[in-house]
Every structure is written in C-alpha cells, then in structure tokens.
Tab-separated table of C-alpha atoms in Angstrom:
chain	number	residue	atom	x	y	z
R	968	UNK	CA	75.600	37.797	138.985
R	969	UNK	CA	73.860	39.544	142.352
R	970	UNK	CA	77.316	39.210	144.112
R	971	UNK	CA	79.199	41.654	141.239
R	972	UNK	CA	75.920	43.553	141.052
R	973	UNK	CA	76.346	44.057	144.836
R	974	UNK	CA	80.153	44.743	144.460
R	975	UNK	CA	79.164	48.068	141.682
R	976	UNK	CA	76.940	49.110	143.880
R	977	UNK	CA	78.918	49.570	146.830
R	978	UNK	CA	82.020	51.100	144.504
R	979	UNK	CA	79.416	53.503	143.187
R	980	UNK	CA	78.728	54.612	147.321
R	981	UNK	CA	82.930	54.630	147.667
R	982	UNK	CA	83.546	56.639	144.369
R	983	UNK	CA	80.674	59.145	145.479
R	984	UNK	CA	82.006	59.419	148.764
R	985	UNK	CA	85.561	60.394	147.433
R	986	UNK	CA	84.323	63.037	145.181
R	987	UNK	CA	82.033	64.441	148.312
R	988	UNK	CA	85.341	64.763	150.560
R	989	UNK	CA	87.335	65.903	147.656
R	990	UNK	CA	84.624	68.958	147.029
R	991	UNK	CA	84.446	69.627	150.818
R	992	UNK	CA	88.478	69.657	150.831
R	993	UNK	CA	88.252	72.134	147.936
R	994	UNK	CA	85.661	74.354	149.382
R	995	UNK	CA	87.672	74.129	152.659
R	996	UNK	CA	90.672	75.495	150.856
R	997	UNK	CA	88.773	78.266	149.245
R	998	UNK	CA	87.183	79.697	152.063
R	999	UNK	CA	90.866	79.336	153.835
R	1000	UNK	CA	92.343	81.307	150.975
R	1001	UNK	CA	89.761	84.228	151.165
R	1002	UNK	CA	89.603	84.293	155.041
R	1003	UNK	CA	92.981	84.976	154.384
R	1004	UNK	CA	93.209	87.357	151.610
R	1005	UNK	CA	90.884	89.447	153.215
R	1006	UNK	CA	92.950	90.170	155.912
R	1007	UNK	CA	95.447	92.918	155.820
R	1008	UNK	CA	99.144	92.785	155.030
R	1009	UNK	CA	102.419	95.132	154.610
R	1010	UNK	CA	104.713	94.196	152.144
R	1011	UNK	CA	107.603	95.804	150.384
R	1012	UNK	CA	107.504	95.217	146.394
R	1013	UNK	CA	110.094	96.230	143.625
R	1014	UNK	CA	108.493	98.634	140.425
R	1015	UNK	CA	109.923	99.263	137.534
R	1016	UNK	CA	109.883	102.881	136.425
R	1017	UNK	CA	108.074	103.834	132.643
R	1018	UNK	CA	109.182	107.534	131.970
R	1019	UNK	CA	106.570	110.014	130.425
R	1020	UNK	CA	107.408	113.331	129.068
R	1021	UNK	CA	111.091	113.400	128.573
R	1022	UNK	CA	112.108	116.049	126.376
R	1023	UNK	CA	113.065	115.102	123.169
R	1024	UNK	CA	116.537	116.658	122.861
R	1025	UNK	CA	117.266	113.874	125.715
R	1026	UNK	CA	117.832	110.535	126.183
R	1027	UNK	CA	117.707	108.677	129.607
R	1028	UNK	CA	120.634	106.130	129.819
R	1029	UNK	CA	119.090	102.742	130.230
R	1030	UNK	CA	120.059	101.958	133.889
R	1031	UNK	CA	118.975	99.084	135.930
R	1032	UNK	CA	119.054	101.046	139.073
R	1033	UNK	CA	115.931	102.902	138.607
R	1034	UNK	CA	113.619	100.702	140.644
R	1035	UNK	CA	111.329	101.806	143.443
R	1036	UNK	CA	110.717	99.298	146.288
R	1037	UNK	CA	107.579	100.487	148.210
R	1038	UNK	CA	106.100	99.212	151.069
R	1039	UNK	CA	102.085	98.906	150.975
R	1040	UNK	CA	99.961	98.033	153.426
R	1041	UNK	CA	96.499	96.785	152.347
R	1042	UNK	CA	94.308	93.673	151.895
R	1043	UNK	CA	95.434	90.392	150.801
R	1044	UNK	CA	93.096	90.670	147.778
R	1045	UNK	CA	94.793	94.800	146.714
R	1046	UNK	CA	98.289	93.142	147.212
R	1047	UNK	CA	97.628	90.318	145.043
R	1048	UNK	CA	97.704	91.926	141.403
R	1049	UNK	CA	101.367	93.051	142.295
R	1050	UNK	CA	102.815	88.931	142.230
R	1051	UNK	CA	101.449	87.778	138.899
R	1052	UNK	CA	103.989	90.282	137.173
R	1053	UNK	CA	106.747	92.857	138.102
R	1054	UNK	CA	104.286	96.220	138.411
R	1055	UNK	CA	105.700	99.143	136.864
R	1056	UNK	CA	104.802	103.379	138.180
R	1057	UNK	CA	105.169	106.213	135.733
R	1058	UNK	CA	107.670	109.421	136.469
R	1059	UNK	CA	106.492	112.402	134.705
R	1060	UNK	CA	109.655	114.547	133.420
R	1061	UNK	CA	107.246	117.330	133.359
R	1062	UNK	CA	106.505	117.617	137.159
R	1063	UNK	CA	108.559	117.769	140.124
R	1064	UNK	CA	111.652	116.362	138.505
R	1065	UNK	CA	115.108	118.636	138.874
R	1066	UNK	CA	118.150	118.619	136.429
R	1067	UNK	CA	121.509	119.325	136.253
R	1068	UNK	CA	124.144	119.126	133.713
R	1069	UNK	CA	124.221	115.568	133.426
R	1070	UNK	CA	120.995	113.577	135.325
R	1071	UNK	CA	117.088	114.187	135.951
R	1072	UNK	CA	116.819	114.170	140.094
R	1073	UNK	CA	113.450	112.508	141.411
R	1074	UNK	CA	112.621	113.288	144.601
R	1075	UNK	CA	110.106	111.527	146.952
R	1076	UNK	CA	109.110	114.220	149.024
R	1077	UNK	CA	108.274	116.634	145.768
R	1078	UNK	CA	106.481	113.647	144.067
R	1079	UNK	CA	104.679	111.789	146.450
R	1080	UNK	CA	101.278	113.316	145.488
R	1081	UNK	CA	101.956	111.740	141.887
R	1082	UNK	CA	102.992	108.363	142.888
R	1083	UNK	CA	100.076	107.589	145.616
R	1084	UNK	CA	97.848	109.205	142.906
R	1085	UNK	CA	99.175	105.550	140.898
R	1086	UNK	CA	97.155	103.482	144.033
R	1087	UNK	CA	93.985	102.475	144.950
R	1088	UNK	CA	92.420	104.671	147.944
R	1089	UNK	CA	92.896	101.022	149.789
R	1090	UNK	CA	95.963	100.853	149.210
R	1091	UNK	CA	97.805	102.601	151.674
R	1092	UNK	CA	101.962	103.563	151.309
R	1093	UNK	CA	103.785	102.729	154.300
R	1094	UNK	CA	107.278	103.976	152.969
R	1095	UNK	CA	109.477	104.317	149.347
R	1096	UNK	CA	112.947	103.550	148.830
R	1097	UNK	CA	115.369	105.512	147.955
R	1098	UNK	CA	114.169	108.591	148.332
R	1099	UNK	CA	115.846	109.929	145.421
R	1100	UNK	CA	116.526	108.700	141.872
R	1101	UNK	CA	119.308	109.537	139.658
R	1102	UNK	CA	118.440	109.403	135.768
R	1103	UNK	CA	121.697	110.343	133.751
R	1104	UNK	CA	120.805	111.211	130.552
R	1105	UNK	CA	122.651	112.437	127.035
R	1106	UNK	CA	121.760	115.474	124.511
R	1107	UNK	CA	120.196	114.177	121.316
R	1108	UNK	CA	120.287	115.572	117.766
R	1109	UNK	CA	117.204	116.016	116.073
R	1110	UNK	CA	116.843	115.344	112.705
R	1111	UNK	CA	114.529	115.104	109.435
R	1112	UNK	CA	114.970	113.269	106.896
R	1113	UNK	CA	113.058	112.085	103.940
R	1114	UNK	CA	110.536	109.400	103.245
R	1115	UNK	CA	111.481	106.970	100.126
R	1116	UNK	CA	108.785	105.064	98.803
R	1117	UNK	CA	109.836	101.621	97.332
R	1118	UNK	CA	106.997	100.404	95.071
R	1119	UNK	CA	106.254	97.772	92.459
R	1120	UNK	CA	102.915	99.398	91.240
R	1121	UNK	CA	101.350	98.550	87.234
R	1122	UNK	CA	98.822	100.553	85.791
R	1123	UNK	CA	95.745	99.152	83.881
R	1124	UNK	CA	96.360	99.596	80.245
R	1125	UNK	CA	95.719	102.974	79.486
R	1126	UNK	CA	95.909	104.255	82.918
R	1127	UNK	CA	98.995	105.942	84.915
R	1128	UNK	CA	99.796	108.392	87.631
R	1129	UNK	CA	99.097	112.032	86.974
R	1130	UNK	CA	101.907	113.520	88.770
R	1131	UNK	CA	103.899	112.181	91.423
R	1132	UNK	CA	103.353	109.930	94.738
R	1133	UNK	CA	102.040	111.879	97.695
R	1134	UNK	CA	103.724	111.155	101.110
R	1135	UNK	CA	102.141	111.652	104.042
R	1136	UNK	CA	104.386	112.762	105.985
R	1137	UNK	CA	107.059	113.096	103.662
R	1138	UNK	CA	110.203	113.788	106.237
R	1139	UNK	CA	110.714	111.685	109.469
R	1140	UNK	CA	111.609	113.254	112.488
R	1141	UNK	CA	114.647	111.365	114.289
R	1142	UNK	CA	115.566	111.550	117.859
R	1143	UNK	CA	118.287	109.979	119.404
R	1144	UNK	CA	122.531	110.495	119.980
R	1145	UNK	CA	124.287	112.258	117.750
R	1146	UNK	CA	126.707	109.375	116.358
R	1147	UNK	CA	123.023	107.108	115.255
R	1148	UNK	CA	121.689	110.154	113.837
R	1149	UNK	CA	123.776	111.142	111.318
R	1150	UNK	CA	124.430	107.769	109.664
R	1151	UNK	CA	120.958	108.049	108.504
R	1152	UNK	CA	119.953	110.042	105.543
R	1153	UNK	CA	116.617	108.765	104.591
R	1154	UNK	CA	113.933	105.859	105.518
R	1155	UNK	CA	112.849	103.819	103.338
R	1156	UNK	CA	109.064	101.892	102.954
R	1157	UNK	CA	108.499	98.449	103.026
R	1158	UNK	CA	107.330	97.777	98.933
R	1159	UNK	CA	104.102	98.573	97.781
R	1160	UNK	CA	102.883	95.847	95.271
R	1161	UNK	CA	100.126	96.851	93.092
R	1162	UNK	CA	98.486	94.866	89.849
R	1163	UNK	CA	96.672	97.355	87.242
R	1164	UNK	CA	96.194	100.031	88.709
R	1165	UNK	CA	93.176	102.280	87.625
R	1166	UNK	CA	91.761	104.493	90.147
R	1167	UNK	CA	93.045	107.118	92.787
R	1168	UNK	CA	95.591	105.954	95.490
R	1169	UNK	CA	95.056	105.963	99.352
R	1170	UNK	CA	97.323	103.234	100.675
R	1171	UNK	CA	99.309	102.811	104.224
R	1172	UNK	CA	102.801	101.701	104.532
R	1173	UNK	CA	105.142	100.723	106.834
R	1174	UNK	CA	108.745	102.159	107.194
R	1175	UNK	CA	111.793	100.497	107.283
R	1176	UNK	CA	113.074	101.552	110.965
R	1177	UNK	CA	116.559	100.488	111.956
R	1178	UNK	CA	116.161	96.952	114.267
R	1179	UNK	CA	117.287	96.766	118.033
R	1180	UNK	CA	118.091	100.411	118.545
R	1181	UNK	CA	116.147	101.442	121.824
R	1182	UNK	CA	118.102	105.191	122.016
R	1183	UNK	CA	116.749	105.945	118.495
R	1184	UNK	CA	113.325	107.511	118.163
R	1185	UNK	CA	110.741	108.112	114.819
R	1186	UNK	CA	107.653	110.438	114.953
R	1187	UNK	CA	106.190	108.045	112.158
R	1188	UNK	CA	106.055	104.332	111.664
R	1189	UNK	CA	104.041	104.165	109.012
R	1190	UNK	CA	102.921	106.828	106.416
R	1191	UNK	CA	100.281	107.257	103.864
R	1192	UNK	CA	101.024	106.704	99.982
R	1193	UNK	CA	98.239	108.798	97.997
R	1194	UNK	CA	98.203	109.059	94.137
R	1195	UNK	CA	95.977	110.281	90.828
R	1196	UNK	CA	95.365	107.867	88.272
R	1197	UNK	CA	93.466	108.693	85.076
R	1198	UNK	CA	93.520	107.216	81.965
R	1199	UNK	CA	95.986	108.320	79.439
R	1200	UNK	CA	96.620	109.060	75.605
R	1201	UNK	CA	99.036	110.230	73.366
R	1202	UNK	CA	98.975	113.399	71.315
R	1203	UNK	CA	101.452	114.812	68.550
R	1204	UNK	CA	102.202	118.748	68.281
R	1205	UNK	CA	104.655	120.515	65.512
R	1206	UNK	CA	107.103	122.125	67.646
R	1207	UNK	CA	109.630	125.418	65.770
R	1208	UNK	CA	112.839	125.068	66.163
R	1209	UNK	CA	115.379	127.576	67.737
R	1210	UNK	CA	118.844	127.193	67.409
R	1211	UNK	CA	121.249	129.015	70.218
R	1212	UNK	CA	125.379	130.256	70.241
R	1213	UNK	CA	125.586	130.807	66.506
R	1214	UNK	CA	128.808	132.476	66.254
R	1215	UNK	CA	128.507	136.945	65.556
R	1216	UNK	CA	128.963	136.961	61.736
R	1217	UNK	CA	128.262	133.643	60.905
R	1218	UNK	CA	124.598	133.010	58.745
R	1219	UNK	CA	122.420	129.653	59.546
R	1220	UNK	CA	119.823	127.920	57.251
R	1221	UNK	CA	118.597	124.945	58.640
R	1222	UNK	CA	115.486	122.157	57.831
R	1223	UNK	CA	112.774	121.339	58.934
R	1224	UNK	CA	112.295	124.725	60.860
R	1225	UNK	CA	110.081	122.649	62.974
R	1226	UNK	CA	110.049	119.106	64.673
R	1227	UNK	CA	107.069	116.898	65.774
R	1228	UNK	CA	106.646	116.172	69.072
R	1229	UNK	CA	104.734	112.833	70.541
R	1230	UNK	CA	104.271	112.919	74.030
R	1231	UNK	CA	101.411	110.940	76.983
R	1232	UNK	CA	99.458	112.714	78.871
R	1233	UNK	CA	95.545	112.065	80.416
R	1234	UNK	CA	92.281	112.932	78.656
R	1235	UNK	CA	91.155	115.252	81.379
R	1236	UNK	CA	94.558	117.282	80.102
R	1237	UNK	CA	94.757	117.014	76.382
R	1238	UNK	CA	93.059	119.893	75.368
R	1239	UNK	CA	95.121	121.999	77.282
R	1240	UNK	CA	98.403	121.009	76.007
R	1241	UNK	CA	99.615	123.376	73.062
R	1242	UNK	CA	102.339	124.046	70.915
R	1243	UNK	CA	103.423	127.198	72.968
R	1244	UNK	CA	104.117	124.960	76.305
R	1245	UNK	CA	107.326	123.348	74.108
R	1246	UNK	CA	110.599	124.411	73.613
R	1247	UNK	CA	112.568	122.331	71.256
R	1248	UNK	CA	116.309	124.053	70.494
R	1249	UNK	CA	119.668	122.740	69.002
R	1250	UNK	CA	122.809	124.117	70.172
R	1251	UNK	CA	125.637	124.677	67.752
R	1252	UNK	CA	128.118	124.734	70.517
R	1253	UNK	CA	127.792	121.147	70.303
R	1254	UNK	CA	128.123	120.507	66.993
R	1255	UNK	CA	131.740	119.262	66.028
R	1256	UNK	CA	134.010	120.083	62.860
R	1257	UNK	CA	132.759	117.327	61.301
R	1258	UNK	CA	129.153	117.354	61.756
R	1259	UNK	CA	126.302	118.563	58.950
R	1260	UNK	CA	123.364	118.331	60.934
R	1261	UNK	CA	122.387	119.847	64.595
R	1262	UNK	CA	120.797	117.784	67.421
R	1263	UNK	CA	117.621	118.959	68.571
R	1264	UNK	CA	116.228	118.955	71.964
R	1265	UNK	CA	112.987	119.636	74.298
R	1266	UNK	CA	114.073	121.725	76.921
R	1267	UNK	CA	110.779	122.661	77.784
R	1268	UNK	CA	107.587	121.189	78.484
R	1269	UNK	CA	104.697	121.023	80.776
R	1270	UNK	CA	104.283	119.542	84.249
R	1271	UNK	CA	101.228	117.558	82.625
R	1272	UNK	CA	102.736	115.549	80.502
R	1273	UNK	CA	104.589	112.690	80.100
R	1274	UNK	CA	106.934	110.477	78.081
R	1275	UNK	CA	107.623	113.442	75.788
R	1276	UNK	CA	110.085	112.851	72.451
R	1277	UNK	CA	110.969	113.980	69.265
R	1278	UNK	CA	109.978	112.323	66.454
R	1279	UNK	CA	112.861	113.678	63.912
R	1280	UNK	CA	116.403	113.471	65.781
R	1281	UNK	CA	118.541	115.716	63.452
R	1282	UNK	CA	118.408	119.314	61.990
R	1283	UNK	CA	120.393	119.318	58.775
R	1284	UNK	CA	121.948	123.140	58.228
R	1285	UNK	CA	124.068	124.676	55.631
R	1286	UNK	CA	126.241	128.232	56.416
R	1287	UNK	CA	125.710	131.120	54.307
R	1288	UNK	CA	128.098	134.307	53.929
C-alpha cells in the first residue's frame, strides 16, 4: 500500500514538472513571436481593388488584372492584419481618374495622396506596382420600370382596402448593358401573405431581382407596401336611365326609366355617395334585329366605391311613329 502510495506521489512531481516545462516552452514561444513582430519588415502584398463612384451610365468590365501589389515597410505587428485575408484599397472614379473612349486610367503619381490616406501613419509605402491601371468599361442604359406587388392578402369580414396598394417606390431604376436591360419590363415582389386584414397597411417587401447577374444594378431591393382599410357596407341608389344612338326620326319608349344600383363602399364614405355620381345608359347600337329589350350599363361611377352592379339587367322598349 505505501509502495503505490509512494509511486502517485512521485508521478504527481513528474506530471507537474511536464506541465511547468510545457508553460515555460509556451511563454518562450510567445515572447519569441513578439520580439519578433515588433521588429520591422518590408514586404510586397497583392490588393484587390473595390471601385467607388463610378458613374452610373458605366460599367467596369470585371477584369482580374486590376490588382495593386505594394510594398510596405512597417512593424511585424501593422503587417500582420494583411495575411489573415487578401486586403482590398478603394479607387474613387470621382478623383484623379482619366478616361477615354473605352477605359478609366489610374494613375499612381495623381493618386498617391488617396491610397496612403488607406494606411496607418506606421505604415510606411515603399513602392506600388504598376503604376497605372487600365479599367475598360461599357455604356449602360438606364431604365425604370414598374414595381408589381404579388399578394395573397384577406380582409376581416366587413373590412377591405379603400383604394389601391401604395408602392413605395413604385418604379425601379435599372442600370446595367443595354442587351440585360431591355428584357426586363417590370419587377416583381416576393408575396405578401396576410390573414383578416382590418387596419391600415405599412408592410416591407422584398423584390424579385434577377439571380447571378453582377453587370445589372437596382436602386431598390426592397420597397414599402402601404394600404387603407376600413370597414365596409353596401348601399342601393335608383339610378335614370339614358339611352344613346337612337336613330334621327325614330321615337323610343322604354321601362323602367330607372335601374337600381347595389354597390360596397366604407362607412366613412356612404353618405357621400349619391345618385348624381352614376351613369347607367343602354346603347341601341347594340341592340340586334331581333332583340325587344336594351342592355343597360354603369359607365360611370365614383372612385369610392366598389363592387358596383345593376340590379335589373334589361330595358324592355317599344318604337313609336
């Protein structure tokens, strides 16, 4: 029993050991690492170019080309951020950039202020290659088109829109060549589902942009749907009747003289609705030879309702010398 008490004991003083050299090997390595880093170095690194401010009636040709390599001298620690991922500087087509009939020119010497701007004030630039980039770019067409809203939306019983859906925006700008551009006519919105419905609209929705086409640019992604709701009823009005293209010399009696109309509209609107905002006519021009009775219709009726219908769907009529 003392002998294996012994032998745990003197494992315990090995294993401690061990971990003691370990943590002095890691510590070692640390302060190795930062003596290092803290030094200074000059290396030459590749960035990738973003592009800012590129007029709109322009594309820039993708083109693999447009790299920088710059050489930077500065400590271990500044260089560092530059290896975990391929660093990227930003060209501004606004300043210092030249064009000609078919590319954008960037030009070290009228841009340097810009790009060590990009840098830390410890990071110092020993030199940039090339000294010129060639962006070739193409014209694009501009274009507007219109917002279509694809909804599955049911109103509370009683309830229902006022007027119309509001988009906001209603036309999407498009940007991009001239061949992708004009196979679109409109952009459609992802559905808006809605279960009964019963007080104003404010929702945002997401458009339906074409998938995978870089040279092809939106001004919206989304836009805002916006809608009245109010609750509804139906009222019934006694609409005359006028009748139109009765030949010259030729004498009409016809019955009733007036129709009833039904139509839907919302209580904060019913007691404006009258008679006078109908028009209900029959034409006899559409009559055949035939035919005893005219046709009415509403050809007239106000923004504010809905749903409107006649309630009698034939004028009988008898000619008189």
């Amino acid at each position: 029993m003392i002998k294996i008490i012994k032998s745990k004991i003197l494992s315990s003083i090995k294993s401690r050991r061990i971990n003691v050299f370990i943590l002095f090997l890691v510590l070692a390595f640390m302060i190795l690492i930062l003596a290092k880093l803290s030094k200074n170095y000059t290396n030459t690194i590749t960035f990738n170019i973003n592009k800012m401010n590129v007029p709109e009636e322009h594309v820039i040709l993708n083109d693999s080309s447009n790299e920088l390599e710059i050489t930077l001298k500065a400590h271990g620690f500044k260089l560092l951020q530059y290896y975990f991922k391929k660093p990227s500087l930003t060209v501004d087509f606004a300043k210092g950039i030249d064009k000609n009939d078919s590319v954008y020119i960037w030009s070290k010497n009228k841009t340097y202020a810009m790009i060590n701007f990009q840098f830390d004030k410890e990071v110092e630039i020993v030199n940039i290659t090339p000294d010129t980039l060639l962006f070739r770019y193409d014209v694009n067409a501009i274009k507007m088109v219109p917002a279509v809203l694809n909804s599955e939306i049911k109103f509370s019983p009683g309830f229902d829109l006022v007027e119309t859906y509001i988009l906001i925006p209603d036309s999407i700008k498009v940007i991009g060549p001239s061949t992708l551009v004009s196979n679109i006519e409109f952009i459609e919105t992802d559905t808006l589902r809605l279960e009964n419905v019963k007080t104003n609209m404010e929702k945002t929705i997401k458009l339906k942009l074409p998938d995978h086409e870089e040279n092809l640019k939106f001004s919206n992604a989304r836009i805002t749907v916006t809608a009245t709701v109010e609750k509804f009823t139906e009222g019934k009005l006694k609409i005359p009747i006028t009748v139109k293209n009765i030949p010259e010399g030729l004498s009409l009696k016809y019955f009733p003289r007036a129709v009833n109309v039904s139509y839907y509209t919302s209580l904060n609107n019913f007691n404006t609705i009258t008679a006078n905002d109908f028009k209900v006519e029959c034409d006899y021009n559409k009559i055949n030879s035939e035919q005893s009775f005219l046709i009415p219709e509403i050809v007239e009726k106000p923004q504010l309702v809905k749903n409107a219908k006649l309630l009698n769907q034939r004028v009988e009529f008898i000619i008189t010398e």
